[in-house]
Coordinates of C-alpha atoms in Angstrom, one line a residue:
X28 CA 39.9 -44.7 -37.9
X29 CA 36.6 -44.6 -36.3
X30 CA 35.2 -47.2 -38.8
X31 CA 38.0 -49.6 -38.2
X32 CA 37.7 -49.2 -34.3
X33 CA 33.9 -50.0 -34.8
X34 CA 34.7 -53.0 -36.8
X35 CA 37.3 -54.4 -34.5
X36 CA 34.7 -53.9 -31.5
X37 CA 32.1 -55.9 -33.3
X38 CA 34.3 -58.5 -34.0
X39 CA 35.5 -58.7 -30.4
X40 CA 31.9 -59.1 -29.3
X41 CA 30.8 -61.6 -31.9
X42 CA 33.8 -63.7 -32.6
X43 CA 34.1 -67.3 -32.5
X44 CA 37.2 -69.6 -32.5
X45 CA 39.3 -69.0 -35.6
X46 CA 37.0 -66.6 -37.1
X47 CA 38.4 -64.0 -39.7
X48 CA 36.7 -60.8 -41.3
X49 CA 38.3 -58.1 -43.3
X50 CA 37.5 -54.7 -41.8
X51 CA 38.1 -52.1 -44.6
X52 CA 36.7 -49.9 -47.0
X53 CA 35.7 -50.0 -50.6
X54 CA 38.8 -48.3 -51.9
X55 CA 42.6 -48.8 -52.1
X56 CA 45.0 -46.1 -52.5
X57 CA 48.8 -46.3 -53.6
X58 CA 51.4 -45.8 -50.7
X59 CA 53.0 -43.0 -52.6
X60 CA 49.8 -41.1 -52.8
X61 CA 49.1 -41.6 -49.1
X62 CA 52.6 -40.2 -48.1
X63 CA 51.8 -37.2 -49.9
X64 CA 48.5 -36.6 -48.6
X65 CA 50.0 -37.1 -44.9
X66 CA 52.9 -34.5 -45.8
X67 CA 50.0 -32.1 -46.4
X68 CA 50.5 -31.8 -50.2
X69 CA 47.5 -30.8 -52.5
X70 CA 46.8 -33.9 -54.2
X71 CA 43.8 -36.0 -55.3
X72 CA 44.6 -39.9 -54.9
X73 CA 43.1 -42.1 -57.5
X74 CA 41.0 -44.9 -55.9
X75 CA 40.8 -48.5 -57.2
X76 CA 38.6 -51.1 -55.9
X77 CA 39.9 -52.7 -52.7
X78 CA 41.6 -55.9 -52.9
X79 CA 40.1 -57.5 -49.7
X80 CA 36.3 -57.8 -49.5
X81 CA 34.5 -56.9 -46.3
X82 CA 31.2 -58.5 -47.5
X83 CA 31.6 -61.2 -44.9
X84 CA 32.1 -58.5 -42.1
X85 CA 29.0 -56.5 -43.6
X86 CA 26.9 -59.9 -43.5
X87 CA 28.2 -61.3 -40.3
X88 CA 28.7 -58.3 -38.1
X89 CA 26.7 -55.5 -39.7
X90 CA 29.9 -53.6 -40.2
X91 CA 30.1 -51.0 -43.2
X92 CA 32.8 -48.4 -43.7
X93 CA 31.0 -44.8 -43.7
X94 CA 33.8 -42.4 -43.2
X95 CA 35.8 -40.4 -45.8
X96 CA 39.4 -41.8 -45.9
X97 CA 41.0 -39.0 -47.6
X98 CA 39.7 -36.4 -45.0
X99 CA 40.8 -38.8 -42.0
X100 CA 44.2 -38.8 -43.5
X101 CA 44.4 -35.1 -44.0
X102 CA 43.3 -34.6 -40.5
X103 CA 46.4 -36.6 -39.2
X104 CA 48.5 -34.3 -40.8
X105 CA 47.2 -31.3 -39.1
X106 CA 48.9 -29.8 -36.2
X107 CA 47.8 -31.7 -32.9
X108 CA 47.0 -30.1 -29.6
X109 CA 49.4 -31.2 -26.8
X110 CA 47.9 -32.3 -23.5
X111 CA 48.9 -30.1 -20.7
X112 CA 52.4 -30.7 -19.3
X113 CA 53.0 -33.3 -16.8
X114 CA 49.8 -35.2 -17.9
X115 CA 49.9 -38.4 -19.9
X116 CA 46.1 -39.1 -19.3
X117 CA 43.1 -37.9 -21.0
X118 CA 40.1 -38.6 -19.1
X119 CA 36.6 -38.9 -20.3
X120 CA 34.3 -37.7 -17.6
X121 CA 30.6 -38.3 -17.0
X122 CA 28.6 -36.4 -14.6
X123 CA 30.8 -33.4 -14.9
X124 CA 27.7 -30.9 -14.2
X125 CA 26.9 -32.4 -10.7
X126 CA 27.9 -30.7 -7.7
X127 CA 30.9 -33.2 -7.1
X128 CA 31.6 -33.3 -10.9
X129 CA 32.0 -29.5 -10.9
X130 CA 34.6 -29.3 -8.0
X131 CA 36.4 -32.4 -9.7
X132 CA 36.6 -30.5 -13.2
X133 CA 38.1 -27.4 -11.3
X134 CA 40.7 -29.8 -9.6
X135 CA 41.5 -31.4 -13.1
X136 CA 42.2 -27.9 -14.4
X137 CA 44.3 -27.0 -11.4
X138 CA 46.5 -30.0 -11.8
X139 CA 47.0 -29.7 -15.5
X140 CA 45.1 -32.9 -16.3
X141 CA 43.7 -33.4 -19.9
X142 CA 39.9 -34.1 -19.7
X143 CA 36.8 -34.3 -21.9
X144 CA 33.4 -33.8 -20.6
X145 CA 31.1 -36.3 -21.9
X146 CA 28.3 -35.2 -24.0
X147 CA 26.2 -38.5 -23.7
X148 CA 24.3 -39.6 -20.6
X149 CA 24.5 -43.7 -20.0
X150 CA 21.2 -45.0 -19.1
X151 CA 19.5 -42.4 -21.1
X152 CA 21.3 -42.4 -24.4
X153 CA 21.5 -45.9 -26.4
X154 CA 24.4 -48.2 -25.6
X155 CA 25.8 -47.5 -29.0
X156 CA 25.6 -44.0 -28.6
X157 CA 27.8 -44.1 -25.4
X158 CA 30.3 -46.5 -27.0
X159 CA 30.6 -44.2 -30.1
X160 CA 31.6 -41.2 -28.1
X161 CA 34.3 -43.2 -26.2
X162 CA 35.7 -44.4 -29.5
X163 CA 35.8 -40.9 -30.8
X164 CA 37.4 -39.4 -27.6
X165 CA 39.8 -42.3 -27.0
X166 CA 40.5 -41.8 -23.3
X167 CA 43.0 -43.4 -21.3
X168 CA 40.5 -43.2 -18.5
X169 CA 36.8 -43.0 -18.0
X170 CA 35.4 -41.7 -14.8
X171 CA 31.7 -41.4 -13.7
X172 CA 30.3 -39.3 -11.0
X173 CA 26.8 -39.8 -12.2
X174 CA 24.3 -40.6 -9.3
X175 CA 20.7 -39.8 -8.5
X176 CA 20.6 -38.3 -5.0
X177 CA 17.7 -35.9 -5.3
X178 CA 14.9 -34.7 -7.6
X179 CA 12.3 -32.0 -8.1
X180 CA 11.2 -30.6 -4.8
X181 CA 13.3 -33.1 -2.8
X182 CA 16.8 -32.1 -2.0
X183 CA 17.6 -35.6 -0.6
X184 CA 17.6 -39.5 -1.5
X185 CA 14.1 -39.5 -0.2
X186 CA 13.2 -38.4 -3.7
X187 CA 13.8 -42.1 -4.7
X188 CA 11.1 -43.5 -2.2
X189 CA 8.0 -44.2 -4.0
X190 CA 6.6 -46.2 -6.7
X191 CA 7.7 -47.9 -10.0
X192 CA 8.8 -44.5 -11.5
X193 CA 11.1 -43.9 -8.8
X194 CA 12.5 -47.2 -8.8
X195 CA 13.2 -46.9 -12.6
X196 CA 15.2 -43.5 -12.0
X197 CA 16.9 -45.2 -9.1
X198 CA 18.0 -48.2 -11.1
X199 CA 18.8 -46.2 -14.3
X200 CA 20.9 -43.6 -12.9
X201 CA 22.5 -45.6 -9.7
X202 CA 23.0 -49.2 -11.2
X203 CA 22.6 -49.3 -15.0
X204 CA 24.6 -46.1 -15.9
X205 CA 27.6 -47.2 -14.0
X206 CA 27.4 -51.0 -14.9
X207 CA 27.2 -50.1 -18.8
X208 CA 30.3 -47.7 -18.6
X209 CA 32.2 -50.5 -16.7
X210 CA 31.1 -52.9 -19.4
X211 CA 32.2 -50.9 -22.2
X212 CA 35.6 -50.0 -20.7
X213 CA 36.2 -53.6 -20.0
X214 CA 35.6 -54.6 -23.6
X215 CA 38.0 -51.6 -24.8
X216 CA 40.4 -52.3 -22.0
X217 CA 40.1 -48.8 -20.7
X218 CA 40.5 -47.8 -17.0
X219 CA 37.1 -47.0 -15.3
X220 CA 36.9 -45.3 -12.1
X221 CA 33.3 -45.2 -10.6
X222 CA 32.6 -42.6 -7.6
X223 CA 30.2 -44.7 -5.6
X224 CA 28.7 -44.2 -2.0
X225 CA 29.8 -45.3 1.5
X226 CA 26.1 -45.5 2.4
X227 CA 26.3 -49.2 2.2
X228 CA 26.9 -50.3 5.8
X229 CA 25.4 -49.9 9.3
X230 CA 26.8 -50.7 12.8
X231 CA 26.1 -54.2 14.1
X232 CA 27.3 -56.6 16.7
X233 CA 30.6 -57.0 14.7
X234 CA 31.0 -53.5 13.9
X235 CA 30.0 -51.4 16.9
X236 CA 30.6 -47.5 16.7
X237 CA 33.6 -47.7 18.7
X238 CA 34.7 -51.1 17.0
X239 CA 36.5 -52.2 14.0
X240 CA 35.5 -50.5 10.7
X241 CA 34.3 -51.9 7.5
X242 CA 36.9 -53.0 4.7
X243 CA 37.0 -52.5 1.0
X244 CA 36.1 -56.1 0.2
X245 CA 33.1 -56.1 2.6
X246 CA 29.7 -56.5 1.3
X247 CA 27.1 -53.8 2.0
X248 CA 24.5 -54.6 4.7
X249 CA 22.4 -51.4 4.8
X250 CA 19.3 -51.3 2.8
X251 CA 17.3 -48.9 4.9
X252 CA 16.7 -46.5 1.9
X253 CA 15.9 -47.2 -1.7
X254 CA 19.1 -45.6 -2.7
X255 CA 21.4 -47.7 -0.4
X256 CA 19.4 -51.0 -1.5
X257 CA 20.3 -50.3 -5.3
X258 CA 23.6 -48.9 -4.6
X259 CA 24.6 -52.1 -2.6
X260 CA 24.0 -54.2 -5.8
X261 CA 26.0 -51.7 -8.0
X262 CA 29.1 -52.1 -5.6
X263 CA 28.9 -55.8 -5.7
X264 CA 28.4 -55.9 -9.7
X265 CA 31.4 -53.7 -10.4
X266 CA 33.6 -56.0 -8.5
X267 CA 33.3 -58.3 -11.6
X268 CA 35.3 -56.0 -13.8
X269 CA 39.1 -56.1 -13.7
X270 CA 39.4 -52.7 -15.1
X271 CA 37.1 -50.9 -12.6
X272 CA 38.1 -49.0 -9.5
X273 CA 35.4 -48.2 -7.0
X274 CA 35.7 -45.0 -4.9
X275 CA 33.4 -44.6 -2.0
X276 CA 32.1 -41.0 -0.5
X277 CA 30.1 -40.7 2.3
X278 CA 28.8 -37.2 3.1
X279 CA 30.5 -34.8 1.2
X280 CA 30.9 -31.4 2.5
X281 CA 32.9 -28.1 1.4
X282 CA 33.0 -24.4 2.6
X283 CA 30.6 -23.2 0.1
X284 CA 26.9 -22.4 0.7
X285 CA 25.7 -24.8 -1.7
X286 CA 22.3 -26.5 -1.5
X287 CA 24.0 -29.8 -2.0
X288 CA 26.4 -29.1 0.7
X289 CA 25.5 -31.2 3.7
X290 CA 26.5 -28.7 6.1
X291 CA 24.5 -26.0 4.3
X292 CA 21.4 -28.1 4.1
X293 CA 21.6 -28.7 7.9
X294 CA 22.0 -25.0 8.5
X295 CA 19.0 -24.2 6.3
X296 CA 17.0 -26.9 8.0
X297 CA 17.8 -25.5 11.6
X298 CA 17.1 -22.1 10.4
X299 CA 13.6 -23.1 9.3
X300 CA 12.5 -24.6 12.6
X301 CA 10.3 -22.5 14.8

């Protein structure tokens, strides 16, 4: 199954008008023997050379089947784990180990929504590795809570101010990571939700403190920090994907004394003042 999906994705990316490829393996098996395997019977099907050659797909696309067909079919006959009652979705979640991500996982568990915490990290792992995980998990939705807002010794976005090394981290985690996820989801027709930031706007003549607020389709106009400057471009880029929903969060707080909680950070700062 994974081989077939990979072949289809390669074809979708490289196809030209009226192009045809055979996506398959090296062997064919009889229908009767396949039925017995799916019924869980202990049989050893007899392979014969495939009637459809995949040489063109191998040459043009770099496609080649590596999986064990019989093992894959046997796994289909195994009992399946049902999703929690009331949930038709399966979310592949990126950034589940961050402060907001952990709280979101707790919410998913409470609401009985099926989810898988991503093992790969976009921007760090190769794009092909990210795509492979999506294929294996086969989610109905992908969500990302990845973002770079602090680092070693600096518990704020001030960590991103500096030279090329900081710019690389900023661009990798705050722009490229969400972009590659949105791009892959668009190609696979998977809904993608990105938790971005509201730190994109500033008060101006048209938007005074007591005046009208900004709307969802307004373009960010605040570039007072490296973080916001990059996030403004991310917000604009992701608007080009039909399958992407952007959610903006401004200054997250809760009732826990966590060092990522704004209220806790302010309290700690005040307590340190002489």
